[in-house]
XYZ file of C-alpha atoms in Angstrom:
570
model
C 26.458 -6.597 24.549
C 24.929 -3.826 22.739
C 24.394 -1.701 20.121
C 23.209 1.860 20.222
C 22.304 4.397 16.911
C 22.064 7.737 16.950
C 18.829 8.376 14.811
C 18.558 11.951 14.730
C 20.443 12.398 11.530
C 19.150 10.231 7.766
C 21.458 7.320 6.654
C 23.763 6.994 4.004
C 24.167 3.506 2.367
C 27.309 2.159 3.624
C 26.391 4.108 7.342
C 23.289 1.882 7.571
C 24.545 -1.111 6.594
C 27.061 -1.152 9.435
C 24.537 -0.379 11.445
C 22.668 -3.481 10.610
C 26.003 -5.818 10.640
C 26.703 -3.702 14.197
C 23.147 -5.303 15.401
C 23.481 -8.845 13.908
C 26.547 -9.241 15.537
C 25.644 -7.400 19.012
C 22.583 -10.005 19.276
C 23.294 -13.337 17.487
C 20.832 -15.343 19.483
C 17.578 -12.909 17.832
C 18.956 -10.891 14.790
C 20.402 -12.812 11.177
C 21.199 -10.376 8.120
C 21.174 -11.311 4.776
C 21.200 -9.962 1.203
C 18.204 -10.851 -0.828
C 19.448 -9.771 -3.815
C 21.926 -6.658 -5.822
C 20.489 -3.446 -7.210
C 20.679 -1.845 -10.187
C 24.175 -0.271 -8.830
C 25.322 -4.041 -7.015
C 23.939 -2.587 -4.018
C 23.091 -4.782 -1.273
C 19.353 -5.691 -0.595
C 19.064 -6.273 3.005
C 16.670 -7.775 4.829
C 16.881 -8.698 8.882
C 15.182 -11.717 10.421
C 14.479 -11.456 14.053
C 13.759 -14.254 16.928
C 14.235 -15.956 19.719
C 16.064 -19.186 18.285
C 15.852 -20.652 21.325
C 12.010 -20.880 20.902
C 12.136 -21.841 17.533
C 13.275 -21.737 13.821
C 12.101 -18.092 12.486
C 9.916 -20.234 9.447
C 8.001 -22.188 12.071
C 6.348 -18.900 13.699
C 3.789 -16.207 12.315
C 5.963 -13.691 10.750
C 5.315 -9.900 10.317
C 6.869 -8.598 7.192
C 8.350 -5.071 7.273
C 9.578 -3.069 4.460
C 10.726 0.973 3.586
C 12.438 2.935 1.495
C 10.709 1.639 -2.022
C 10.730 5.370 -3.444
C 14.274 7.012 -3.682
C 13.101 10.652 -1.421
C 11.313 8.767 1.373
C 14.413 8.667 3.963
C 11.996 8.549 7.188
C 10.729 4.971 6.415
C 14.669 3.020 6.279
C 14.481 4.971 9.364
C 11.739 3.700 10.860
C 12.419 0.263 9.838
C 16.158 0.446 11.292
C 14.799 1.746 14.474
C 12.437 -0.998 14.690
C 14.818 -3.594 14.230
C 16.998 -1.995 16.978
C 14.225 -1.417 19.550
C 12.967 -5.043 19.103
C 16.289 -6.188 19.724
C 17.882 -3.312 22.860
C 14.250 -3.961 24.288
C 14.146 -7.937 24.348
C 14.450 -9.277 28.221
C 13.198 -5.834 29.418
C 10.184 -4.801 27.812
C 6.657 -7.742 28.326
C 5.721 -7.254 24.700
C 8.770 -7.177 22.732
C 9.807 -10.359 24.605
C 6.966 -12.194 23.792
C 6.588 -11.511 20.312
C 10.680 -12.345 19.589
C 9.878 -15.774 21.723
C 6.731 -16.594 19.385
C 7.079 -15.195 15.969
C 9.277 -13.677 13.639
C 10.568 -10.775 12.124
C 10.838 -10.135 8.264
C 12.721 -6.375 7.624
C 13.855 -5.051 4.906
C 15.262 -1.207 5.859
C 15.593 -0.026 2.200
C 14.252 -1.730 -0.893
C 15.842 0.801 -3.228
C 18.791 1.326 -1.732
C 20.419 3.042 -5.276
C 17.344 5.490 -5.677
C 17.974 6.531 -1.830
C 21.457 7.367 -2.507
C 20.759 9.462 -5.293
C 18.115 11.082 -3.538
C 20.741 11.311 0.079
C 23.877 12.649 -2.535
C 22.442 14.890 -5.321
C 19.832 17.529 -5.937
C 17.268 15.110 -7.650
C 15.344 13.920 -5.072
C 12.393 12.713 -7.688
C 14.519 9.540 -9.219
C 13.196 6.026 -9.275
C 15.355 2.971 -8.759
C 19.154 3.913 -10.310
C 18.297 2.297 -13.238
C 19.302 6.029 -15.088
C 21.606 7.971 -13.276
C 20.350 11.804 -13.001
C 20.463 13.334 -16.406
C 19.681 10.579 -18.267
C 15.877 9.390 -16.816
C 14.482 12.346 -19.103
C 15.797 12.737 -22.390
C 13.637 15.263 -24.250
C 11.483 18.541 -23.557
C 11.763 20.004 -19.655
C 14.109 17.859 -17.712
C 14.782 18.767 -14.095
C 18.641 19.328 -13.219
C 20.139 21.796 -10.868
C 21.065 24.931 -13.268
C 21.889 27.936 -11.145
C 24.289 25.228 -8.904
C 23.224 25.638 -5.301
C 22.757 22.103 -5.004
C 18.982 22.432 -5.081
C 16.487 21.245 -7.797
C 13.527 23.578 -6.870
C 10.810 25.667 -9.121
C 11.411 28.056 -11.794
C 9.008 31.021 -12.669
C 8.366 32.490 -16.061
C 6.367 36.070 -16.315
C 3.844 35.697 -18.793
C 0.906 36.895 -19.310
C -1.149 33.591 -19.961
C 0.307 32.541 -16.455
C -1.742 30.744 -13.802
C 0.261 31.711 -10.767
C 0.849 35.281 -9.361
C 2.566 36.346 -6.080
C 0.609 36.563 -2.949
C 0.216 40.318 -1.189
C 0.304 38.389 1.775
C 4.125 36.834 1.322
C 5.853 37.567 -1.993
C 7.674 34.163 -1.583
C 4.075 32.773 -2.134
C 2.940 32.223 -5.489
C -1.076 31.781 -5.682
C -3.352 30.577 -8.143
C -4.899 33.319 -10.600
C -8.354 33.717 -10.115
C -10.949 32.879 -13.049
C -11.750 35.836 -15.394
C -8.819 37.628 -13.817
C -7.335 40.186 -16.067
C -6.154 43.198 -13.959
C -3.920 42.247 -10.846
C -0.466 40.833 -12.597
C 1.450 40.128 -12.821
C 1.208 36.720 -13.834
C 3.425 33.247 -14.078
C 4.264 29.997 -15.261
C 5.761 27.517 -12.910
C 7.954 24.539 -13.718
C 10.597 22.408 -12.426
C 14.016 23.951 -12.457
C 15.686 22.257 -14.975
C 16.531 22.550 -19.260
C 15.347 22.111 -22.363
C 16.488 18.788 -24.277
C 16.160 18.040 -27.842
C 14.707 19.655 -30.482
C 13.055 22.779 -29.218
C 11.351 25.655 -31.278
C 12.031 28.313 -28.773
C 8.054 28.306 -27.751
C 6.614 24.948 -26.353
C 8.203 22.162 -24.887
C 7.318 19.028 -23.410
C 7.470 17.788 -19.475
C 8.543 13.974 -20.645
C 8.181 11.832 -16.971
C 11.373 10.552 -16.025
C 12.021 6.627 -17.373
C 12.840 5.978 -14.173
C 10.289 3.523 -12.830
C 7.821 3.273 -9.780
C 8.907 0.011 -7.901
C 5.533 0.476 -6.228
C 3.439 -0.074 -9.537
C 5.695 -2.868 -10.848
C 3.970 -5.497 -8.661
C 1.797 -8.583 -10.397
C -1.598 -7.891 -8.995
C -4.140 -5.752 -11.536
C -0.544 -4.359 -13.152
C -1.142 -1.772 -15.716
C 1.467 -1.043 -18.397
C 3.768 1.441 -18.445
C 1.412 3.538 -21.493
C -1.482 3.689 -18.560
C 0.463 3.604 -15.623
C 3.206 5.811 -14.687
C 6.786 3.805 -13.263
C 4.559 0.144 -14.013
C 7.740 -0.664 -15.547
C 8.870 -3.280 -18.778
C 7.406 -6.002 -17.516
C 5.766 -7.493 -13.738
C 8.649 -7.646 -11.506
C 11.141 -6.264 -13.982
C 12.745 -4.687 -11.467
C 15.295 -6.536 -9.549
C 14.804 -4.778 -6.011
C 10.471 -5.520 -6.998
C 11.433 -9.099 -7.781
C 13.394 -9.995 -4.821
C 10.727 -8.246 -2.679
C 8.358 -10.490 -4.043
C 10.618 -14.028 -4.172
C 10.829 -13.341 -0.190
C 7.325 -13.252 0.435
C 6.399 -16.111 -1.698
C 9.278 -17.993 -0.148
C 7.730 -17.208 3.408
C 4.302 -18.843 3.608
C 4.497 -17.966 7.234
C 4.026 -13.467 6.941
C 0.885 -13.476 8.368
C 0.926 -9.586 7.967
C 2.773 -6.665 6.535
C 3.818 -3.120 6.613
C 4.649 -0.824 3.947
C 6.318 2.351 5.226
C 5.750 5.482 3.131
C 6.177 9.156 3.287
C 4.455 11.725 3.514
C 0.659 12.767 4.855
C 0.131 11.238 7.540
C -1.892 8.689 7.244
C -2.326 4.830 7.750
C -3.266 3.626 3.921
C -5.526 0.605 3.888
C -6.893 -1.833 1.251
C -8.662 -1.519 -1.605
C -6.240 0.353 -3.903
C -8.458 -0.417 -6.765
C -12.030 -0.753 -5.546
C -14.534 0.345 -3.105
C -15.242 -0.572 0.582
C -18.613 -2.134 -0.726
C -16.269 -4.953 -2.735
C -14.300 -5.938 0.052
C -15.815 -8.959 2.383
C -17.108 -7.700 5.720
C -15.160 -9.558 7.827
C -11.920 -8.370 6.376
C -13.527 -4.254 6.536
C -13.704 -5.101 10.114
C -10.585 -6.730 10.969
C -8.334 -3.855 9.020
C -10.265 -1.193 10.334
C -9.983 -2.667 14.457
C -5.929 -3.324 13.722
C -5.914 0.398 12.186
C -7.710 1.581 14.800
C -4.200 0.596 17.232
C -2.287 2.910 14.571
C -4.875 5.904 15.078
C -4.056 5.882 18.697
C -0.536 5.709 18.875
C -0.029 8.119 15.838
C -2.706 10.315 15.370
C -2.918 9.449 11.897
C -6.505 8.432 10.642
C -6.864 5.061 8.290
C -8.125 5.462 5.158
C -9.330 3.371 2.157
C -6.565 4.083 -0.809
C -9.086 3.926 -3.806
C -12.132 6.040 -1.855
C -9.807 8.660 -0.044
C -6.342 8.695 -1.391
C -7.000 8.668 -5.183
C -7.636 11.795 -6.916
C -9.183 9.912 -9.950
C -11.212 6.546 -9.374
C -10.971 6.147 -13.060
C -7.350 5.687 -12.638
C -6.350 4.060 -9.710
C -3.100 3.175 -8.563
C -2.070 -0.650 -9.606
C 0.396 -2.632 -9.282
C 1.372 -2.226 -5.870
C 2.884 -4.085 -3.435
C 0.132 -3.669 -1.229
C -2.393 -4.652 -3.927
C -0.723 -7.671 -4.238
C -0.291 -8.689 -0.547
C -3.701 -8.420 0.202
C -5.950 -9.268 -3.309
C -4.028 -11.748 -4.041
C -2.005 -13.325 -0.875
C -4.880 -12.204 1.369
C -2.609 -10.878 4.340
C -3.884 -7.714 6.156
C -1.142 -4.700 5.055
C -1.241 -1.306 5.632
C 0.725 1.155 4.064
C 1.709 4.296 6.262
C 2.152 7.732 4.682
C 4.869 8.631 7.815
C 5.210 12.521 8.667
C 2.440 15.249 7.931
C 4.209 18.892 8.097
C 0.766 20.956 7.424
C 0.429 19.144 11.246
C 3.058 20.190 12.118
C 2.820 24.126 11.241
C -0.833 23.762 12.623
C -3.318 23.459 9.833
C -6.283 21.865 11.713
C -7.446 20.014 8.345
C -4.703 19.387 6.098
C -5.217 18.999 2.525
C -6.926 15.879 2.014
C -3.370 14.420 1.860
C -2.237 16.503 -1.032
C -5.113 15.503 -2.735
C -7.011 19.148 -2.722
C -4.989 22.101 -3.433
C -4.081 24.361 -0.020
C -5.902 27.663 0.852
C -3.818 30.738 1.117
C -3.838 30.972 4.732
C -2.746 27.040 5.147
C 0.350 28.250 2.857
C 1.290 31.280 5.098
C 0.924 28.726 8.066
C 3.678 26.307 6.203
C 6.147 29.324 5.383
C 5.883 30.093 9.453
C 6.319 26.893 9.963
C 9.613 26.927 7.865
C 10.895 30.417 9.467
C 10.508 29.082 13.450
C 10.991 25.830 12.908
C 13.943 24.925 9.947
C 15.485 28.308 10.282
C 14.354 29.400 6.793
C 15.679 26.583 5.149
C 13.174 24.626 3.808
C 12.384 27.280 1.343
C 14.455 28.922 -1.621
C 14.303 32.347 -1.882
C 12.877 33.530 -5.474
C 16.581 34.856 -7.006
C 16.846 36.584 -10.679
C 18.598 33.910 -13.176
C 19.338 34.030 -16.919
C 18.395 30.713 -18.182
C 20.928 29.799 -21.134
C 17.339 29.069 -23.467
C 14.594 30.374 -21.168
C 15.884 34.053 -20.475
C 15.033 35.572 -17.764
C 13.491 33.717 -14.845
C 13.122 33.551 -11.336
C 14.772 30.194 -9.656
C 13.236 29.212 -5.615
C 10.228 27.919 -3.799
C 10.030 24.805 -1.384
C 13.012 22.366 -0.651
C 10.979 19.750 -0.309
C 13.196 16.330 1.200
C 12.943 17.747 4.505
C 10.247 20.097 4.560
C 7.029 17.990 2.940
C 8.818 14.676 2.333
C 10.311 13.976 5.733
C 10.380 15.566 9.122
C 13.966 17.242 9.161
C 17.076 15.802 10.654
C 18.517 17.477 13.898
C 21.228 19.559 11.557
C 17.909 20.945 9.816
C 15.901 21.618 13.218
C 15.767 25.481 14.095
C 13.742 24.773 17.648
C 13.732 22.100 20.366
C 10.293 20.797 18.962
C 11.214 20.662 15.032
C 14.326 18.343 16.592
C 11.784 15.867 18.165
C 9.409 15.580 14.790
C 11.709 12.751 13.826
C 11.770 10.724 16.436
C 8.439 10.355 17.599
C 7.601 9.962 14.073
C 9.687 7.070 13.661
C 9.009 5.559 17.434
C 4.950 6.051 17.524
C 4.834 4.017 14.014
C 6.897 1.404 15.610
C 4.814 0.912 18.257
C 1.725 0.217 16.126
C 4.158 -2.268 14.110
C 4.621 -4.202 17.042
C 0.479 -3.684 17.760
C -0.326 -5.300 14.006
C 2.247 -8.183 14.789
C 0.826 -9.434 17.986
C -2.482 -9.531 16.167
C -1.216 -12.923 14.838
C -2.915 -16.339 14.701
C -1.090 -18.427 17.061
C -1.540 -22.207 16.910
C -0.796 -24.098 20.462
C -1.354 -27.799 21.432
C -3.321 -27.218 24.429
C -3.624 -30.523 25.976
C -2.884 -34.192 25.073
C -4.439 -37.436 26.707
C -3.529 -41.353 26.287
C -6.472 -43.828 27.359
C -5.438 -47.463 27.558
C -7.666 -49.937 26.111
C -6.221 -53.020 26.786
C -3.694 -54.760 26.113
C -1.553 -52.992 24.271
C -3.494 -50.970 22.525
C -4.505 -46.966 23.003
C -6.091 -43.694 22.368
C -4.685 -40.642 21.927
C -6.345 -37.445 21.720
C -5.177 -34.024 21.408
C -6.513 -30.389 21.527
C -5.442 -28.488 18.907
C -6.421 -24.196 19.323
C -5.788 -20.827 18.415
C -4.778 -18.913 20.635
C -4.352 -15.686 18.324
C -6.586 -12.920 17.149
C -6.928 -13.493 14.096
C -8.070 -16.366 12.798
C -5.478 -18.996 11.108
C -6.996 -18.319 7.793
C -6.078 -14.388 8.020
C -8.664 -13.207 6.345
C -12.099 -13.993 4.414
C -9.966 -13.383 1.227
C -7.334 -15.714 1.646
C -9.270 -18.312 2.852
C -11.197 -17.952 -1.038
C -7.879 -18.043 -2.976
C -6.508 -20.750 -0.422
C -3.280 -18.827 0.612
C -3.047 -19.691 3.912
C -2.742 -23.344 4.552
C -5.009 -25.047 6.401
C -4.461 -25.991 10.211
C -3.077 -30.279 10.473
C -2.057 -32.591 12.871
C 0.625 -35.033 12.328
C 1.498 -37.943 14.625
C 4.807 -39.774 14.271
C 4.815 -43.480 15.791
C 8.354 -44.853 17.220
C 9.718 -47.663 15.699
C 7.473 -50.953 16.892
C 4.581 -48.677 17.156
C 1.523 -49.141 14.652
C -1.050 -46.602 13.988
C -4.699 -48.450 13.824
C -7.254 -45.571 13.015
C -7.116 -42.273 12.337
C -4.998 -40.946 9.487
C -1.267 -39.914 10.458
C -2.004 -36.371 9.502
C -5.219 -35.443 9.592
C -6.680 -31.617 8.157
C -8.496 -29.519 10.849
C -8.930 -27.295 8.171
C -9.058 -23.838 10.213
C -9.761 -22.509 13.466
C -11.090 -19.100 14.640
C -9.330 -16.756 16.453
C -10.515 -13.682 18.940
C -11.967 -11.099 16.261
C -15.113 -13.433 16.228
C -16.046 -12.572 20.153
C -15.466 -9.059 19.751
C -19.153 -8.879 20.875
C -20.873 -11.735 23.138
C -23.246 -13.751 21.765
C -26.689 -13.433 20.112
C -28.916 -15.483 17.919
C -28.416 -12.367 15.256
C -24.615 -12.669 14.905
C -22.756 -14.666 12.243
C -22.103 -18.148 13.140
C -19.339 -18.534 15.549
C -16.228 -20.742 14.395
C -14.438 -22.740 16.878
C -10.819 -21.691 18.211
C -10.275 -25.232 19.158
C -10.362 -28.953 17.189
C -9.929 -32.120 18.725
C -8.247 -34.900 17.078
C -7.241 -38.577 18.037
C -5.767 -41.979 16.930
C -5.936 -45.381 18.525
C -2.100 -46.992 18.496
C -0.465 -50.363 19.319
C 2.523 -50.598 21.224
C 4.142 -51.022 24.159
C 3.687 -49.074 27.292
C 6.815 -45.950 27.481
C 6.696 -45.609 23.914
C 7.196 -42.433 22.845
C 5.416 -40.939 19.482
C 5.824 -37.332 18.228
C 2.950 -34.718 17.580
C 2.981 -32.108 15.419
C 0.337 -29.444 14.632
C 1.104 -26.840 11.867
C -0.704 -23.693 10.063
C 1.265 -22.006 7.441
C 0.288 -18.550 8.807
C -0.215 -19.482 12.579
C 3.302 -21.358 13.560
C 4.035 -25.098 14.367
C 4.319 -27.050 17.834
C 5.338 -30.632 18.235
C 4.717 -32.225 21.784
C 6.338 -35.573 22.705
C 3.457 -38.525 23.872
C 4.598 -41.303 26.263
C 1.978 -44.292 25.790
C 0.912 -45.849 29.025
């Protein structure tokens, strides 16, 4: 049996949750769904573990943890996520890798972590919401609050002529508004530009507030170096006040065996790396080099370069981003994550160097290249025509400018697509990430019993040794940072003796503590390299009993998987 999606259109709520009980029930042997926890609006958290049970329990195997959708406009990444989970399973028995990773680890995915913020964003004009917490209208209760006033189903820009104004309109395009040059005097006329919207509260008739919506930023309401709401923007009450944050996080604590993670994100293009709060010079080496080897995997199947969050992403080092999920993941839980900024339309239209991923401000020529890029390729409609309206307390005022959803924020859907090439933006965007998913997750430590031996020494007693290994690329403590805040287990072998069997030496479980993986031999050896670490321990016992007696063996790494082997003495 199986089960095929048509991806070229975005997902409503109830539409992708039959999609996901469509899959669970078209592959039973790899795919179980289950609800983590309700939303705000008693929506369904849903979260998909995939594996071969017939290899194995899903908590007994390195796991790669998968989530999208944590900000209400960013459509593309339950996307990606769904389209994961069905290519992992339509693929298994057919395609080498997928195959091997369902038979020897497990999949973690949750398609949309704010499910209620996604509908709001899918239904209504305000695309800019948090989590549902405050339905649209009431996350901003005083000064400029956005809301669609002329009716078109659009919340875009409004411009105000006045002479203090920043903006004029371009000679080039008069749908382009540009930035007024310093000392300029002479070449007006001149505007303001704000968010369409209106004026709540008390109001004088001259200034006004832009009060930021009380909706919060799941992505900031995370434990690790969490700021408070006053110096942080959506940090929220409290760490984990958020139920969709707080059941994010209770799964990942519950599931000592995610051995790494992806965040999906849009837009800019980009793979987003760790630190999000310091620079590369803080990080340990060996964990620099491991992120930036994986990354390298994304940068070839997507184009998009990998970049350090706090040195490239944040447009004030004074005031970096906290309280992230990712911040959290690797600081404190040590596990490799990257966080992928999924579509880049200044790519698209053909800028060669887009804008520092909207950290710099775009020339005038990269803005002509967009509004081509919205007449061939969406048809037009990606941008709002600038239309006379009389604002019921502003006057006069011009309502239009960028759509945003699916110009900037996501690639556009096929209904959206004007030409044959804007209709494939979508899906290679969503399969090319995939791919590097599935890249990152065979990365894993993988902990094997390679070989096993019995040596009688008379009578009835013997030895039995065992060769425990990695056979994965990383090693089985992840990283240099967990292995300091001792968050990945340490590697152990237990043996179980049968009933009239007696263990003489060797303690039944005995620590190997942890064992290397490939990243070490990237480079062959030399007297100036690090110290090489092992990939392989050897442990043993000396046992009394009679010959055909069986006794069980078990070797376990919290991050790495388990593997039991069955010893026949004699």
């Amino acid at each position: 049996m199986s089960y095929d999606i048509d991806f070229s259109e975005y997902f409503l709520f109830d539409a992708l949750t039959d999609h996901l009980h469509g899959l669970a029930a078209a592959y039973p042997a790899l795919a179980r769904l289950e609800s983590l926890s309700k939303s705000w609006r008693e929506r369904d958290i849903w979260c998909m573990t995939l594996t071969n049970s017939a290899t194995g329990p899903h908590d007994e195997k390195p796991a790669f943890y998968i989530d999208a959708h944590i900000h209400a406009e960013e459509v593309t990444t339950s996307h990606t996520a769904l389209y994961t989970i069905w290519y992992l399973l339509s693929q298994y028995g057919s395609d080498a890798e997928v195959t091997w990773l369902l038979d020897n680890t497990t999949f973690y995915i949750i398609p949309r972590l704010n499910p209620d913020g996604a509908e709001i964003s899918l239904t209504t004009a305000h695309h800019w919401c948090g989590n549902g917490r405050y339905l649209p209208g009431e996350e901003q209760t005083r000064g400029l609050c956005q809301q669609d006033i002329n009716g078109d189903g659009l919340i875009v820009q409004m411009r105000i002529e006045d002479s203090a104004g920043e903006w004029k309109v371009s000679k080039d395009d008069p749908r382009l508004m540009i930035l007024r040059k310093p000392g300029e005097y002479h070449d007006g006329p001149y505007y303001r530009l704000y968010r369409e919207g209106v004026i709540k509260g008390e109001w004088d008739g001259v200034t006004f507030d832009i009060e930021r919506p009380r909706d919060g930023n799941l992505n900031r309401n995370f434990p690790a170096g969490r700021w408070s709401e006053q110096r942080q923007y959506g940090a929220g009450d409290l760490p984990l006040s958020e139920p969709e944050a707080l059941a994010c996080a209770r799964f990942i604590l519950s599931h000592p065996n995610i051995m790494g993670m992806q965040c999906y994100h849009t837009h800019g293009g980009v793979h987003l790396r760790p630190s999000l709060i310091a620079p590369d010079s803080t990080l340990p080496r060996s964990d620099l080099g491991l992120i930036k080897r994986i990354g390298a995997m994304g940068t070839e199947l997507t184009g998009y370069p990998v970049i350090s969050v706090y040195e490239e992403f944040t447009t004030d080092p004074d005031n970096p981003r906290t309280g992230s999920l990712m911040q959290w993941s690797y600081d404190e839980l040590g596990i490799i994550t990257f966080s992928t900024e999924l579509w880049n339309p200044e790519l698209a239209a053909g800028i060669a160097e887009p804008a520092k991923y909207q950290i710099r401000a775009r020339s005038t020529e990269d803005e002509i290249k967009l509004l081509q890029y919205n007449d061939e390729h969406l048809g037009g409609k990606g941008f709002v025509n600038w239309q006379p309206f009389d604002h019921p307390q502003l006057g006069k005022v011009e309502i239009g400018g960028w759509t945003h959803m699916y110009t900037f924020r996501n690639p556009p859907p096929a209904s959206m697509a004007a030409t044959e090439q804007a209709r494939r933006f979508l899906p290679e965007t969503i399969h090319n990430n995939c791919l590097f998913t599935l890249k990152h997750a065979a990365c894993t430590p993988l902990l094997r019993i390679d070989s096993t031996q019995v040596e009688a020494l008379g009578g009835d007693l013997y030895r039995v040794t065992a060769v425990v290994a990695n056979h994965g690329f990383l090693p089985t403590n992840m990283t240099a940072r967990a292995l300091k805040f001792g968050t990945a287990g340490q590697v152990e072998a237990v043996l179980e003796v049968s009933s009239g069997t007696e263990l003489i030496s060797g303690a039944a479980e005995q620590v190997i503590g942890h064992l290397a993986g490939r990243d070490e031999r990237v480079t062959t050896w030399s007297p100036w390299m690090p110290d090489w670490h092992d990939t392989k321990a050897k442990v043993e016992w000396v046992v009394r009993g009679a010959a055909g007696s069986e006794l069980t063996l078990t070797a376990r790494a919290q991050r790495a998987g388990t593997q039991r082997t069955v010893i026949r003495l004699g």
